[in-house]
PDB file of C-alpha atoms in Angstrom:
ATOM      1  CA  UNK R1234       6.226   4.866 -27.862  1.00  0.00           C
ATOM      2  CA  UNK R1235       6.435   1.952 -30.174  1.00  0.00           C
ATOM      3  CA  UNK R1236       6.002  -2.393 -28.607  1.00  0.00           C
ATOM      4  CA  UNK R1237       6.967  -5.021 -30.634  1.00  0.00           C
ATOM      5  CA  UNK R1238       6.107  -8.675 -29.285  1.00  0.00           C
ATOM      6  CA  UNK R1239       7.905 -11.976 -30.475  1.00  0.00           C
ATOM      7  CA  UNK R1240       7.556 -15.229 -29.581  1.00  0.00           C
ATOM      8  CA  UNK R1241       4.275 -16.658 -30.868  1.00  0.00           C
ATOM      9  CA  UNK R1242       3.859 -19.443 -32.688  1.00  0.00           C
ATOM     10  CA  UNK R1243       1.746 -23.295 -33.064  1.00  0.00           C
ATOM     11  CA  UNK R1244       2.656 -25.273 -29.702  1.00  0.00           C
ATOM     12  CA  UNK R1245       1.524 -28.454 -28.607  1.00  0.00           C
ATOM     13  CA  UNK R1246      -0.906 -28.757 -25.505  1.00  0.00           C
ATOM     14  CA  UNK R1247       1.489 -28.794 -22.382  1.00  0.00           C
ATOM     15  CA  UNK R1248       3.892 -27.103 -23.896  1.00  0.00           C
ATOM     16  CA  UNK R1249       5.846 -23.829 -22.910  1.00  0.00           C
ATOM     17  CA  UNK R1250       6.269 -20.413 -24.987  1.00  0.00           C
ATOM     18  CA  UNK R1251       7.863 -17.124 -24.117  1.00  0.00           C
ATOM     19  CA  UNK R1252       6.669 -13.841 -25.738  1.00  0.00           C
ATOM     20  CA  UNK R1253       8.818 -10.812 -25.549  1.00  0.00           C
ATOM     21  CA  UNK R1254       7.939  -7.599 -26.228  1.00  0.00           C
ATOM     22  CA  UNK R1255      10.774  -4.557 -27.091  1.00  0.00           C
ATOM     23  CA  UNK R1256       9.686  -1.375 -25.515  1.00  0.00           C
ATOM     24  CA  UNK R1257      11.417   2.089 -26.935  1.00  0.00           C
ATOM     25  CA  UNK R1258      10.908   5.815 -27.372  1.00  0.00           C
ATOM     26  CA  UNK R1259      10.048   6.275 -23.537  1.00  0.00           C
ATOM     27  CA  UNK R1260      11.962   5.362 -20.211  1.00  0.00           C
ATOM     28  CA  UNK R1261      10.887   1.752 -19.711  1.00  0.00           C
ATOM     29  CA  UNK R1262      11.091   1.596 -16.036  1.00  0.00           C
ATOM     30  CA  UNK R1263       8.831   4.151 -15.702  1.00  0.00           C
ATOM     31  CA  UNK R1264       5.708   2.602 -16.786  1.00  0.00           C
ATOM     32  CA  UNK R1265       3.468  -0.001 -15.649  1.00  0.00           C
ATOM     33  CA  UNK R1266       2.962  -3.119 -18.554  1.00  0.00           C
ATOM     34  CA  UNK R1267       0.742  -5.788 -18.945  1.00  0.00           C
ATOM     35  CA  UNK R1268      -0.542  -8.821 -21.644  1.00  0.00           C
ATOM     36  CA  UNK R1269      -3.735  -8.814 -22.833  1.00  0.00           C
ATOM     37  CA  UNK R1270      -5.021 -11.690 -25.205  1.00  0.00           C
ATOM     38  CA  UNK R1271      -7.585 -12.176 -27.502  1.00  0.00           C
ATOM     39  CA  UNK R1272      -9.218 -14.974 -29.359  1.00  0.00           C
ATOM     40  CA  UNK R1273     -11.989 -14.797 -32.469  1.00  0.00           C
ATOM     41  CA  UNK R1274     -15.183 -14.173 -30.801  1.00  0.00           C
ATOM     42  CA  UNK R1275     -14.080 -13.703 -27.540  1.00  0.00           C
ATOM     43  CA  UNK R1276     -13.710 -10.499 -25.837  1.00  0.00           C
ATOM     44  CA  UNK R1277      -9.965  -9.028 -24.511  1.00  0.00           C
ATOM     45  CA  UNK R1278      -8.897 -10.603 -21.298  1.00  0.00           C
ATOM     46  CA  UNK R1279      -6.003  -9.181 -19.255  1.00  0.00           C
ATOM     47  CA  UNK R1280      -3.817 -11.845 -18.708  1.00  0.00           C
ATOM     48  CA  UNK R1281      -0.631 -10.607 -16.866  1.00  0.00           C
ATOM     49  CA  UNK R1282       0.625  -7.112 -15.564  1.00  0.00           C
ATOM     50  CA  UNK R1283       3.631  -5.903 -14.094  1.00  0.00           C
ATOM     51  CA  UNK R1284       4.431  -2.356 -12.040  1.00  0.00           C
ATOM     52  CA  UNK R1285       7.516  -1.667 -12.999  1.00  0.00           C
ATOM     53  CA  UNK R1286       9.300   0.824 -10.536  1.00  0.00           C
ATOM     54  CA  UNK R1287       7.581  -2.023  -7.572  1.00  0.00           C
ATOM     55  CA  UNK R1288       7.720  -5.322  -9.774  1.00  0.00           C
ATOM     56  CA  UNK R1289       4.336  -5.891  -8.290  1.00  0.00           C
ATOM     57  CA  UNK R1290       3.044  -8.671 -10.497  1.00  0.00           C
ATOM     58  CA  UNK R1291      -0.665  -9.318 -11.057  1.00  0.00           C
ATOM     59  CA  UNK R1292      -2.531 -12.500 -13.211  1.00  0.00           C
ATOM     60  CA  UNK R1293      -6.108 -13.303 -14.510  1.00  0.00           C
ATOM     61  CA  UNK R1294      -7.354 -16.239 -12.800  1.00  0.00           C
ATOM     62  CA  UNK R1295      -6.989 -18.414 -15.909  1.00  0.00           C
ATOM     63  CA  UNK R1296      -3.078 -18.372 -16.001  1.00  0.00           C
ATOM     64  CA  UNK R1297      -2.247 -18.101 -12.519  1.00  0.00           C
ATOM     65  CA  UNK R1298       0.340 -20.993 -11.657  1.00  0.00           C
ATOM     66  CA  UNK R1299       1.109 -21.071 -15.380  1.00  0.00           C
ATOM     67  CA  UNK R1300       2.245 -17.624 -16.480  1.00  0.00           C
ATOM     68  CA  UNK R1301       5.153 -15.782 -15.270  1.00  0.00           C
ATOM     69  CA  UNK R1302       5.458 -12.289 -16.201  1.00  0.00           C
ATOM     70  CA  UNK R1303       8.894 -10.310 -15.732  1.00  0.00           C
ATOM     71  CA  UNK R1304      11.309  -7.328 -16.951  1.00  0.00           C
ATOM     72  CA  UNK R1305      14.637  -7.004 -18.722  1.00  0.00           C
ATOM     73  CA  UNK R1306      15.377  -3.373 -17.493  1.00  0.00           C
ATOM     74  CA  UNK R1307      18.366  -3.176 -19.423  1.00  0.00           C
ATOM     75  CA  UNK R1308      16.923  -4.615 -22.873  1.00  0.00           C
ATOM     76  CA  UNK R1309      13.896  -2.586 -22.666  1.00  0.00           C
ATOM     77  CA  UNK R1310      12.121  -5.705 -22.880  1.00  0.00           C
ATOM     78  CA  UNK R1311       8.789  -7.610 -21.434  1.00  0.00           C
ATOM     79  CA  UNK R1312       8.586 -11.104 -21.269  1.00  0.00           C
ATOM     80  CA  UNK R1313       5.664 -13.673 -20.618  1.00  0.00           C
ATOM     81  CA  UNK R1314       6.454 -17.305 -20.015  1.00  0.00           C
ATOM     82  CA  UNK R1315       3.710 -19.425 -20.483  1.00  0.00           C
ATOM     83  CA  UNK R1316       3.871 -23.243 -19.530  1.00  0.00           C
ATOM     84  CA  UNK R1317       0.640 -26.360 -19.583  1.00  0.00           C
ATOM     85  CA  UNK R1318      -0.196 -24.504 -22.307  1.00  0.00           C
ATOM     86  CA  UNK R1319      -3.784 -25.373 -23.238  1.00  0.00           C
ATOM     87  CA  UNK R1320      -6.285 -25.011 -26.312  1.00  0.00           C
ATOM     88  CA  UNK R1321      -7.730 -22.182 -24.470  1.00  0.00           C
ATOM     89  CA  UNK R1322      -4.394 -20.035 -24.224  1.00  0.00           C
ATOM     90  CA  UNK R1323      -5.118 -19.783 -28.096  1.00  0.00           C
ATOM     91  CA  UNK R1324      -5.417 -16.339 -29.312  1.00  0.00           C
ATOM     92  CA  UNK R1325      -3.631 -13.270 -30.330  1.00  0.00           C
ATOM     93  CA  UNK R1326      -1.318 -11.705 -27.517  1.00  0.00           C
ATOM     94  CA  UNK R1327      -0.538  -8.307 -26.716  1.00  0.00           C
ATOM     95  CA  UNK R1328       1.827  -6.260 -24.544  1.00  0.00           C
ATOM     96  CA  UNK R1329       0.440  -2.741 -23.564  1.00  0.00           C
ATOM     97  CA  UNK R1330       2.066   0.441 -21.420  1.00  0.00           C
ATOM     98  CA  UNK R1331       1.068   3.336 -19.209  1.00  0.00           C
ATOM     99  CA  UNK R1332       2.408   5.913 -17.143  1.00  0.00           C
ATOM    100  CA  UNK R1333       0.630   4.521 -14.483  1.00  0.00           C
ATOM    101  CA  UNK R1334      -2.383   1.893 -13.738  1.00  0.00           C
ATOM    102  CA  UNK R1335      -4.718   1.812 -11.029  1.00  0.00           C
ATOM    103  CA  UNK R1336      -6.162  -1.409 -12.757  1.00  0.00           C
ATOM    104  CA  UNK R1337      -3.460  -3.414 -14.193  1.00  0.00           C
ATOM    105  CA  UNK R1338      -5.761  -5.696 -15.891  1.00  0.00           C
ATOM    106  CA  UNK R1339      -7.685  -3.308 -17.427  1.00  0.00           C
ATOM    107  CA  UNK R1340      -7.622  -2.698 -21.061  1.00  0.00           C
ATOM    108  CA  UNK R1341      -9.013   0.901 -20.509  1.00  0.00           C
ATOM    109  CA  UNK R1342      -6.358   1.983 -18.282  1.00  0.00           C
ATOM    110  CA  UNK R1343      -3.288   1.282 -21.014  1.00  0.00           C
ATOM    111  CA  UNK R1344      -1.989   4.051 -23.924  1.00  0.00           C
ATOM    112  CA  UNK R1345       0.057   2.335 -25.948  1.00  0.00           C
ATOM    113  CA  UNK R1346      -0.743  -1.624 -27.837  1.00  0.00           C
ATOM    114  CA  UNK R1347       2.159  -3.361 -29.877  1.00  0.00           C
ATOM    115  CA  UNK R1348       0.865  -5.255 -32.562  1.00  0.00           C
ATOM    116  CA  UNK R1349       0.121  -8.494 -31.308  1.00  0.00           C
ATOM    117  CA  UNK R1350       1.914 -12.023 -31.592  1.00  0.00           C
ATOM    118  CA  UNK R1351      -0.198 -15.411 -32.275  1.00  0.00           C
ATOM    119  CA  UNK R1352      -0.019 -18.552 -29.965  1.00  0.00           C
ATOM    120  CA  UNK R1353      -1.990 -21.178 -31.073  1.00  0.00           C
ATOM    121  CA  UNK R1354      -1.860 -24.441 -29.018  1.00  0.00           C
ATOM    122  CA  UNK R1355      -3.122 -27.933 -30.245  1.00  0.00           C
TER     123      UNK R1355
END
């Protein structure tokens, strides 16, 4: 299983960003995927998930209204669009996968971690 995220970059406050994040070496569909941030000193926060085979959607309170998280079936591909982007939305950003969650914004309940992308807004 291998995630690769794109996207980040320096934005200015109220501002919009999409991260995407390239999925291979397992059936995409079949897994349940989520974004996870994290900024210096701060602890990991689960920011969106998706289920895949429902599209069930979940959000941490801090981005709902602002954060849209959806699927490319057919590109293998995650995508997070993030608008009013704020100072706080700063950090590094993550896309994670599992077979299955029972807590979607969990970090605990997720196998596989790309890399990370950074957003910085100011």
């Amino acid at each position: 299983v291998q995630l690769v995220e794109s996207g980040g970059g320096s934005v200015q406050i109220g501002g919009s960003l999409t991260l995407s994040c390239a999925a291979s070496g397992y059936t995409f569909s079949d897994y349940d995927m989520s974004w996870f941030r994290q900024a210096p000193g701060k602890e990991r926060e689960g920011v969106a998930a998706i289920y895949l085979r429902s599209g069930s959607t979940y959000y941490g309170d801090s981005v709902k209204g602002r954060f849209t998280i959806s699927q490319d079936n057919a590109k293998n591909t995650l995508y997070l669009q993030m608008n009013s982007l704020a100072p706080e939305d700063t950090a590094m950003y993550y896309c994670a996968a599992a077979p299955r969650c029972l807590a979607p914004l969990m970090g605990y309940e997720y196998n596989y971690w790309g890399q990370g992308t950074q957003v910085t807004v100011s």
